[in-house]
Coordinates of C-alpha atoms and ligand atoms in Angstrom, one line a residue:
X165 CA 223.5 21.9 -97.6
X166 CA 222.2 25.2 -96.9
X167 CA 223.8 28.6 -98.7
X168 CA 225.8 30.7 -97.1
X169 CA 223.4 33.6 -95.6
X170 CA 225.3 36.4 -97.5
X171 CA 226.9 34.9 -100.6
X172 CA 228.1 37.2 -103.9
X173 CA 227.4 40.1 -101.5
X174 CA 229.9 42.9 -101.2
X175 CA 229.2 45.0 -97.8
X176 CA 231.4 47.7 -96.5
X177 CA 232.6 48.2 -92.5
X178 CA 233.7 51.2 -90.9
X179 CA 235.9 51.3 -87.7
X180 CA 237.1 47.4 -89.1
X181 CA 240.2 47.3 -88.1
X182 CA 239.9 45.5 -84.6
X183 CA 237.1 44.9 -82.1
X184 CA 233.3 44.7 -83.1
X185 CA 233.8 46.1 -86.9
X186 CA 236.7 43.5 -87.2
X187 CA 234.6 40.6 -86.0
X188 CA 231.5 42.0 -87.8
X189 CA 233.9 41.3 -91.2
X190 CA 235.2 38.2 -90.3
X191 CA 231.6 36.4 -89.9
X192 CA 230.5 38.4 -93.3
X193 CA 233.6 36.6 -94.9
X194 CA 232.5 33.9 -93.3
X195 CA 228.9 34.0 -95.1
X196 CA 230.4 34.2 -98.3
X197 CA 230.7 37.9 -98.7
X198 CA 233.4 40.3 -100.1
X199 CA 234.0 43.1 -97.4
X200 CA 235.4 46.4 -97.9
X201 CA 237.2 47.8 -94.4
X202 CA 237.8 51.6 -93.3
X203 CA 239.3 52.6 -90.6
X204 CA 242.0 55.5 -89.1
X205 CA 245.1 53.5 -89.4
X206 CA 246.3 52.6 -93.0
X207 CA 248.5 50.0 -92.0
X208 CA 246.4 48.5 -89.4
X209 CA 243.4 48.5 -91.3
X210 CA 245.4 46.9 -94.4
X211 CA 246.9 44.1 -92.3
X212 CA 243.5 43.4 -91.1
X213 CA 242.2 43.0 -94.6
X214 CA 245.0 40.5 -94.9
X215 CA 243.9 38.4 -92.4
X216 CA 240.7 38.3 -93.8
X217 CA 241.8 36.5 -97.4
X218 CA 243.4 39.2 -98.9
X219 CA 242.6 41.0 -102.5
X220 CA 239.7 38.7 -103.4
X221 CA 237.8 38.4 -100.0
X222 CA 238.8 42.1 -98.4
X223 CA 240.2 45.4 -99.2
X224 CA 241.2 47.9 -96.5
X225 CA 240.6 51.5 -96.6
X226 CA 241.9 54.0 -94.3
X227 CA 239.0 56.6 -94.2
X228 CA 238.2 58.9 -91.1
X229 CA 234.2 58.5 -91.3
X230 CA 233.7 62.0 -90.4
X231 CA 235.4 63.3 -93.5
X232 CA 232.8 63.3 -96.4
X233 CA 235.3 62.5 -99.2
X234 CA 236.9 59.9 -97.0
X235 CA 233.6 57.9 -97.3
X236 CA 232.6 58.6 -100.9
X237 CA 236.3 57.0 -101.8
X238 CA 235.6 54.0 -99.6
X239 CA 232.0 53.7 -101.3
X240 CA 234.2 53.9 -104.5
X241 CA 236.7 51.2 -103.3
X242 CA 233.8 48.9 -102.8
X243 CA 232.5 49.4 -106.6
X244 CA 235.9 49.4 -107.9
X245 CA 237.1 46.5 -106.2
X246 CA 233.7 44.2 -106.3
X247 CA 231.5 46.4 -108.3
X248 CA 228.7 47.1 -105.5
X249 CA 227.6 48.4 -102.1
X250 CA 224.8 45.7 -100.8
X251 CA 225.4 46.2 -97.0
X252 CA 226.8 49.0 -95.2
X253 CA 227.7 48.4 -91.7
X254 CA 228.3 52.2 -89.7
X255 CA 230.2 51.1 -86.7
X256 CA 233.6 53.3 -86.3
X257 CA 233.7 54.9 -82.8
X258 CA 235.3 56.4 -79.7
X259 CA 235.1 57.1 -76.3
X260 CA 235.5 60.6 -74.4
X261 CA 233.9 60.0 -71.3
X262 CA 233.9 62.7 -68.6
X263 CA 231.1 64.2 -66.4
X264 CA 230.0 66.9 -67.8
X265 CA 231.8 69.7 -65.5
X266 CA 234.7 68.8 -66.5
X267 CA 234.4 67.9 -70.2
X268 CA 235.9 70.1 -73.2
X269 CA 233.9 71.1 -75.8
X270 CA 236.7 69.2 -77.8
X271 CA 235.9 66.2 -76.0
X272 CA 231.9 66.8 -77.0
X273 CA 232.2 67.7 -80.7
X274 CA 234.5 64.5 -81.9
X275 CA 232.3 62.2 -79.8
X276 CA 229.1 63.5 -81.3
X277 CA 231.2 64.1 -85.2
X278 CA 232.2 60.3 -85.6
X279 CA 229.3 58.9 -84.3
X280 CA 226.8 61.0 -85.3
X281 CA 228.0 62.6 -88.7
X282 CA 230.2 59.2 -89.3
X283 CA 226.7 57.5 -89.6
X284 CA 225.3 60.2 -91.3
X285 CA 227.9 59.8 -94.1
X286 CA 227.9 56.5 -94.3
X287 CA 224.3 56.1 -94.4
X288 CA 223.3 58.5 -96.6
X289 CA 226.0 58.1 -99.5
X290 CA 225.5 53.9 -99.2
X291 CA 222.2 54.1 -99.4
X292 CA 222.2 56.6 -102.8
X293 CA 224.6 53.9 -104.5
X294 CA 222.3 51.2 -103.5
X295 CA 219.1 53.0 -104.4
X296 CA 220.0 52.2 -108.5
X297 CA 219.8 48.8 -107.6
X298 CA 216.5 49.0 -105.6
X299 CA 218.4 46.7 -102.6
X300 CA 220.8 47.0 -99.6
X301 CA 220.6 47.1 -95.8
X302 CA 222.1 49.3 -93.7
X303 CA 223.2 48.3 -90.0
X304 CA 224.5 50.9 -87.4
X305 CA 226.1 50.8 -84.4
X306 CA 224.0 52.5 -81.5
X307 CA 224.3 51.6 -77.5
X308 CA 222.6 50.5 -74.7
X309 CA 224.4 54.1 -73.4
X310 CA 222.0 55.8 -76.3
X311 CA 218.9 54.5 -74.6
X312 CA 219.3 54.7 -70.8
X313 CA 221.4 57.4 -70.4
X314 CA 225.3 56.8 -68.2
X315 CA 227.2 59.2 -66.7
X316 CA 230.2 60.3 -67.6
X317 CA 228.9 59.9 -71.4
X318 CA 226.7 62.9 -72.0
X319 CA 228.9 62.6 -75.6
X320 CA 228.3 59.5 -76.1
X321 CA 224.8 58.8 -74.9
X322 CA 223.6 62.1 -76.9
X323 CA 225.5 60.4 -79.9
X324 CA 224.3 56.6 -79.6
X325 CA 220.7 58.0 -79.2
X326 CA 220.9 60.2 -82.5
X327 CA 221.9 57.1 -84.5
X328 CA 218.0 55.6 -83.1
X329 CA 216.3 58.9 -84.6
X330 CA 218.8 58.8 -87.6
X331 CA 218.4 55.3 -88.7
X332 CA 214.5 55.2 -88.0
X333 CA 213.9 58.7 -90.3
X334 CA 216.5 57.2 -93.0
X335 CA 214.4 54.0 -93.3
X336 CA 211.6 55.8 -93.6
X337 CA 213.4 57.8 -96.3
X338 CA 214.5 54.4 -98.2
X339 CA 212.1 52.0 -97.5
X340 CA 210.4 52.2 -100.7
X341 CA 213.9 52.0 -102.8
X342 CA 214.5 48.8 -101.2
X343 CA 217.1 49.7 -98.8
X344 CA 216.4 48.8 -95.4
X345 CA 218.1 50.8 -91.6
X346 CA 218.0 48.8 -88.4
X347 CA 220.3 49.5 -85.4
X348 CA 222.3 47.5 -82.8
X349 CA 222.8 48.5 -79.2
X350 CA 225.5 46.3 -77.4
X351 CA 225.6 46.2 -74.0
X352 CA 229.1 45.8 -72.6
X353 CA 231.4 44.0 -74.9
X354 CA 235.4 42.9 -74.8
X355 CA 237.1 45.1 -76.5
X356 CA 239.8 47.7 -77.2
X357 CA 237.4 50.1 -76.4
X358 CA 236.2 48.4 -73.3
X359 CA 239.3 46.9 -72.3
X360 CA 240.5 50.1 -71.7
X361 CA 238.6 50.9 -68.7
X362 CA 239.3 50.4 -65.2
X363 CA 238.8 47.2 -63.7
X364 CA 236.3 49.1 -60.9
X365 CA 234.5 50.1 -64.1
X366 CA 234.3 46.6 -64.9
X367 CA 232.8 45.3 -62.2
X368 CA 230.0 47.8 -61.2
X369 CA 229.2 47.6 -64.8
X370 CA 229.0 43.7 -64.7
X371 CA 226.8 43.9 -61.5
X372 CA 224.2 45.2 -63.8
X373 CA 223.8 42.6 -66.1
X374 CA 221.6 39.3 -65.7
X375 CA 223.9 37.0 -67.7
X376 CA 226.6 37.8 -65.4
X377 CA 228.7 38.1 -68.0
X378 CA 230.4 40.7 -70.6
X379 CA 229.3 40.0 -74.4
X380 CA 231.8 38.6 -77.3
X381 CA 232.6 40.9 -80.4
X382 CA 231.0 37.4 -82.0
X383 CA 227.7 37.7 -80.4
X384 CA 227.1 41.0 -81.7
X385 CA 228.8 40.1 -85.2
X386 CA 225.8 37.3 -85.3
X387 CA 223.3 39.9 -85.0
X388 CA 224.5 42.4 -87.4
X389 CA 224.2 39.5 -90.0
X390 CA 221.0 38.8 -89.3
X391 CA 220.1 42.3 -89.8
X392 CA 222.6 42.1 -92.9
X393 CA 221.2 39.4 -94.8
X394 CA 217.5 38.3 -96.0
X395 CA 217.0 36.6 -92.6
X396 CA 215.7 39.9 -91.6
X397 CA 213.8 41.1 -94.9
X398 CA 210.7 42.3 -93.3
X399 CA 212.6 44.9 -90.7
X400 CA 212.7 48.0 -90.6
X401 CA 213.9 50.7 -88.4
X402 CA 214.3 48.4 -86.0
X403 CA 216.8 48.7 -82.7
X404 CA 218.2 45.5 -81.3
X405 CA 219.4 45.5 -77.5
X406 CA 222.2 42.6 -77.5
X407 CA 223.1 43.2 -73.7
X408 CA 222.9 40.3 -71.6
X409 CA 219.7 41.3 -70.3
X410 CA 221.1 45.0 -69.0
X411 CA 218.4 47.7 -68.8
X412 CA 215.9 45.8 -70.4
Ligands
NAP643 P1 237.1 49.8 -80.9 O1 237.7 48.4 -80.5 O2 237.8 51.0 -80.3 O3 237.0 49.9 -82.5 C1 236.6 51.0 -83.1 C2 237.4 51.3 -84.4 O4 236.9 52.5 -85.0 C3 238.8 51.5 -84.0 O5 239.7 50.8 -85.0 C4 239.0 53.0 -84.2 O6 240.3 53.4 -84.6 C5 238.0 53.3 -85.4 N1 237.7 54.7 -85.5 C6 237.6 55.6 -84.6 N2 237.4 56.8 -85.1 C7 237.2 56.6 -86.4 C8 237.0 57.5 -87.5 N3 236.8 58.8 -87.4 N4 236.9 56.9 -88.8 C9 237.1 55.6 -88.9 N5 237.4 54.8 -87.9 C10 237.4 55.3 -86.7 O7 235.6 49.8 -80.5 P2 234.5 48.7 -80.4 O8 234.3 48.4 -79.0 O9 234.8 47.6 -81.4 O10 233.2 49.5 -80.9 C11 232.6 49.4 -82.2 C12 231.3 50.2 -82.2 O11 230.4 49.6 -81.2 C13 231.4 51.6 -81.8 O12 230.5 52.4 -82.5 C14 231.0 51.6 -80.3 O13 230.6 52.9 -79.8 C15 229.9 50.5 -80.3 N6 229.7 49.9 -79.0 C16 230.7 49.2 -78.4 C17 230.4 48.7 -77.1 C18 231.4 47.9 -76.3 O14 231.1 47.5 -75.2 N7 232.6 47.6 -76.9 C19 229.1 48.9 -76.5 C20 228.2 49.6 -77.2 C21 228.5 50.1 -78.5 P3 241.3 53.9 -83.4 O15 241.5 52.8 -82.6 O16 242.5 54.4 -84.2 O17 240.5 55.1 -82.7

């Protein structure tokens, strides 16, 4: 019988308590690893940790990802609880869409802060724990929104193609300690996030993609653990487009 793909390995998942970060922990579990969850909500993010297998398989954290000490204390709760950081996935987010006449400069500066400096954070202080043991791979959350462009998401799009540049210069920061930084740009997925838009939304967005279909949190959970684990041990910098087929 074959091992599971991420066994002993302790990774750590931002944004976890529901939607892609939840199902991103749920499939590491799965594979045999420990998981360490942050997220906004204390309760929320605790009970999700439950569901998960509790104390020995997953520890929530809450932890805003755009507050420095709020990540160094989840990095800590991963060491203290199961003594490493081997995969860091970066995936907490929002939404503030608006066209740009009528967006605040409120609306602008958290889009671009918890994408943008939440992967920042997260990258940067995971990978300096993981550089003392010369191994780890990082995994962040982009969008298909990053690389074409859609209106009403000059936040978002500006945010989702920083994480590109970010994770590409941070791999070639890390490469040689071990550590490796590849990306993930999901095409329309069911969830809270998406769920939350209107059903005209829906369609014309659905219109645009070949499958003719909207993507599971699942599908995209299977591709961050092949970026995750050994599977994908010679990539680097790499951005994968799990989208159905949309603006290929
Ligand atoms: P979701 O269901 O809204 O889950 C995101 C989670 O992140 C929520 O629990 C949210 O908490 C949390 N969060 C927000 N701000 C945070 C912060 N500052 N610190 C820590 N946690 C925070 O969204 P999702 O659809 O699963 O999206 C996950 C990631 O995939 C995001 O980066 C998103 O941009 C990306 N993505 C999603 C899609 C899609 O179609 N769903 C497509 C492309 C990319 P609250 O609920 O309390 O805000």
């Amino acid at each position: 019988m074959s091992q599971p793909l991420l066994r002993s390995r302790i990774a750590v998942i931002t944004g976890a308590a529901q939607g892609i970060g939840y199902a991103i922990a749920s499939r590491f579990v799965d594979e045999g690893a420990r998981v360490v969850l942050g997220d906004l909500d204390a309760a929320a993010v605790a009970a999700a940790a439950e569901r998960l297998g509790g104390p020995d398989a997953a520890v929530g954290v809450r932890c805003d990802v755009t507050d420095s000490a709020d990540m160094d204390a989840l990095l800590q709760a991963a060491r203290d609880s199961f003594g490493a950081v081997d995969i860091m996935v970066n995936n907490a987010g929002i939404t503030r869409d608006a066209t740009m006449r009528t967006m605040t400069e409120e609306q602008f500066d958290q889009v671009i802060a918890v994408h943008l400096k939440g992967t920042w954070n997260g990258t940067r202080k995971a990978a300096a724990i993981m550089r003392e043991r010369k191994r780890g791979a990082i995994v962040n959350l982009s969008s298909l929104s990053g690389k074409v462009g859609l209106a009403g998401q000059t936040n978002y799009s500006a945010a989702k193609a920083g994480i590109v540049g970010l994770s590409k210069a941070a791999a070639k920061e890390v490469a040689h300690h071990g550590i490796r930084v590849n990306a993930i740009q999901p095409g329309l997925i069911r969830t809270p996030m998406t769920e939350a838009m209107p059903e005209k939304v829906w369609e014309q967005k659905m219109a645009e993609i070949p499958m003719g279909r909207a993507g599971e949190v699942d599908e995209i959970a299977s591709v961050a653990l092949f970026l995750a684990s050994d599977l994908s041990s010679y990539m680097t910098g790499t951005v994968l487009e799990v989208t159905g087929g949309r603006f290929m």
